[in-house]
Amino acid sequence: MNVTHLYCSACGKEHEPKKLYNLCDCGKPLMVAYDLEAASKTLTRESLAGRESSLWRYQEVLPLDNPENKLCLGEGMTPLLSAKRLGAQLGLSHLYIKDEGVNPTGSFKARGMAVAISMAKELGVTKLAVPSAGNAAGALAAYAAKAGIPAFIFMPRDTPKANIVECQQTGAHVTLIDGLITDCGKIVGERKNAEGWFDVSTLKEPYRVEGKKTMGYEVAEQLNWELPDVILYPTGGGTGLIGMWKAFDEMQTMGWIGAKRPRMISVQSSNCAPIVRAFENGERFADEFENASTVASGLRVPKAIGDFLILDAIRASNGTAISVTDEELTAAVAEIGAATGIFAAPEGAACLPALRKLIAAGHVASGDTVVLFNTGSGIKYLEAFQ
Ligand SMILES: Cc1ncc(COP(=O)(O)O)c(C=O)c1O
Ligand SMILES: [Zn+2]
């Protein structure tokens, strides 16, 4: 394994590897550092051709030490689909959709949990807990079941039914809460020491982001090592955006790509848009968004612990943050469906009206290569279409 240490994303303090961590002493997320020179001796662009079709193909830049702890349900290496007809409707010649809906448990949350629960197993965790807006819970339940570690899940009562049922059917202990994901997070925080739970909340442990970063490696690989001009990412806690941004730096250090970066576009629902508001106000941290409510349950994150990392990446990339209404994002599911054959999650569909706004404002040009992240499958949200 090539991990050299962990470091704090805010204060920079270094922490030894091979130990269980949640946050840094300063209360901010920890990130993983690798010896990329060592990694790049065996992990080369050419070496990837013969490797397994899952995110574990990038194992030299993943944190696992002993391959026996690897929990794989087939996550990652999702298709990057050329959306020619949808692109033509928008006047774009190079529009792609990264279809994360085909992951195990029907969302990109599988990536983060595959790596985080493999690491939890490696580091001897005996009980797992998570507050979730829905899909992270389903993914945790699946990988915890694969690992044989009990999982304790706290979700808002109005979470899509598929998320509740999938957790129950994969053996997790599910508690429904009258409140938001932030309320669920407080319960996990208060009870975890007494119960002996390891908290795998987004960015409150260092490895989910490592799993999510593989989306950045895959997009580069699938576009033949030429990053797109624009990436649209539906943002809740922001782990995928933060992870991809880290992946781009790692790939540049290994000499796989140059300094060019995509403009990173964070897409939120206007009913829960803390990152958009902070971006527009020029702030580095995002205040809690009051009365958050959206059918795109994964975007219902009123306060993100990695807010500054999301905002830093957007600004460094010359990107932006943009909100769309629930009516716009719900209508976009059918538009994407009819034009591409992909039944998108409402979160992923939110990227379409956002893209339209960017084109209208002249921020995206017809020749730009644009990648839209469909982060989950619409099958998990049947209530949203009644
Ligand atoms: C389908 C879907 N899309 C997007 C998100 C937001 O992801 P992130 O927390 O990485 O910003 C979630 C989170 O629950 C989700 O389930
Ligand atoms: Zn710190």
PDB file of N, CA, C and O in Angstrom, residues 13 29 31 36 43 55 173 187 290 304:
ATOM      1  N   LYS A  13      -2.516  19.443   9.778  1.00  0.00           N
ATOM      2  CA  LYS A  13      -1.853  18.516  10.702  1.00  0.00           C
ATOM      3  C   LYS A  13      -1.771  17.104  10.120  1.00  0.00           C
ATOM      4  O   LYS A  13      -2.733  16.620   9.524  1.00  0.00           O
ATOM      5  N   PRO A  29     -12.343  17.632   8.096  1.00  0.00           N
ATOM      6  CA  PRO A  29     -12.083  16.323   7.474  1.00  0.00           C
ATOM      7  C   PRO A  29     -10.606  16.005   7.252  1.00  0.00           C
ATOM      8  O   PRO A  29      -9.812  16.888   6.935  1.00  0.00           O
ATOM      9  N   MET A  31      -7.774  13.786   5.022  1.00  0.00           N
ATOM     10  CA  MET A  31      -7.604  13.266   3.666  1.00  0.00           C
ATOM     11  C   MET A  31      -6.389  12.329   3.658  1.00  0.00           C
ATOM     12  O   MET A  31      -5.527  12.416   4.528  1.00  0.00           O
ATOM     13  N   LEU A  36       2.978   8.836  -4.509  1.00  0.00           N
ATOM     14  CA  LEU A  36       2.488   8.666  -5.887  1.00  0.00           C
ATOM     15  C   LEU A  36       3.592   8.208  -6.830  1.00  0.00           C
ATOM     16  O   LEU A  36       3.317   7.590  -7.856  1.00  0.00           O
ATOM     17  N   LEU A  43       1.148   1.328 -11.379  1.00  0.00           N
ATOM     18  CA  LEU A  43      -0.108   1.877 -11.930  1.00  0.00           C
ATOM     19  C   LEU A  43       0.251   2.874 -13.028  1.00  0.00           C
ATOM     20  O   LEU A  43       0.651   4.002 -12.746  1.00  0.00           O
ATOM     21  N   LEU A  55     -13.830  -0.145  -9.509  1.00  0.00           N
ATOM     22  CA  LEU A  55     -12.946   0.948  -9.078  1.00  0.00           C
ATOM     23  C   LEU A  55     -11.636   0.430  -8.488  1.00  0.00           C
ATOM     24  O   LEU A  55     -10.665   1.179  -8.361  1.00  0.00           O
ATOM     25  N   HIS A 173     -29.897  -2.327  10.870  1.00  0.00           N
ATOM     26  CA  HIS A 173     -30.808  -1.851  11.917  1.00  0.00           C
ATOM     27  C   HIS A 173     -31.211  -0.431  11.526  1.00  0.00           C
ATOM     28  O   HIS A 173     -30.368   0.470  11.527  1.00  0.00           O
ATOM     29  N   ILE A 187     -27.883  12.478  16.328  1.00  0.00           N
ATOM     30  CA  ILE A 187     -28.169  11.270  17.112  1.00  0.00           C
ATOM     31  C   ILE A 187     -26.972  10.318  17.067  1.00  0.00           C
ATOM     32  O   ILE A 187     -26.521   9.805  18.100  1.00  0.00           O
ATOM     33  N   GLU A 290     -31.936  26.902   6.086  1.00  0.00           N
ATOM     34  CA  GLU A 290     -33.134  26.638   6.901  1.00  0.00           C
ATOM     35  C   GLU A 290     -34.252  26.001   6.064  1.00  0.00           C
ATOM     36  O   GLU A 290     -34.383  26.296   4.876  1.00  0.00           O
ATOM     37  N   ALA A 304     -22.949  21.224   5.092  1.00  0.00           N
ATOM     38  CA  ALA A 304     -21.952  20.227   4.692  1.00  0.00           C
ATOM     39  C   ALA A 304     -20.635  20.516   5.395  1.00  0.00           C
ATOM     40  O   ALA A 304     -20.131  21.638   5.339  1.00  0.00           O
TER      41      ALA A 304
END
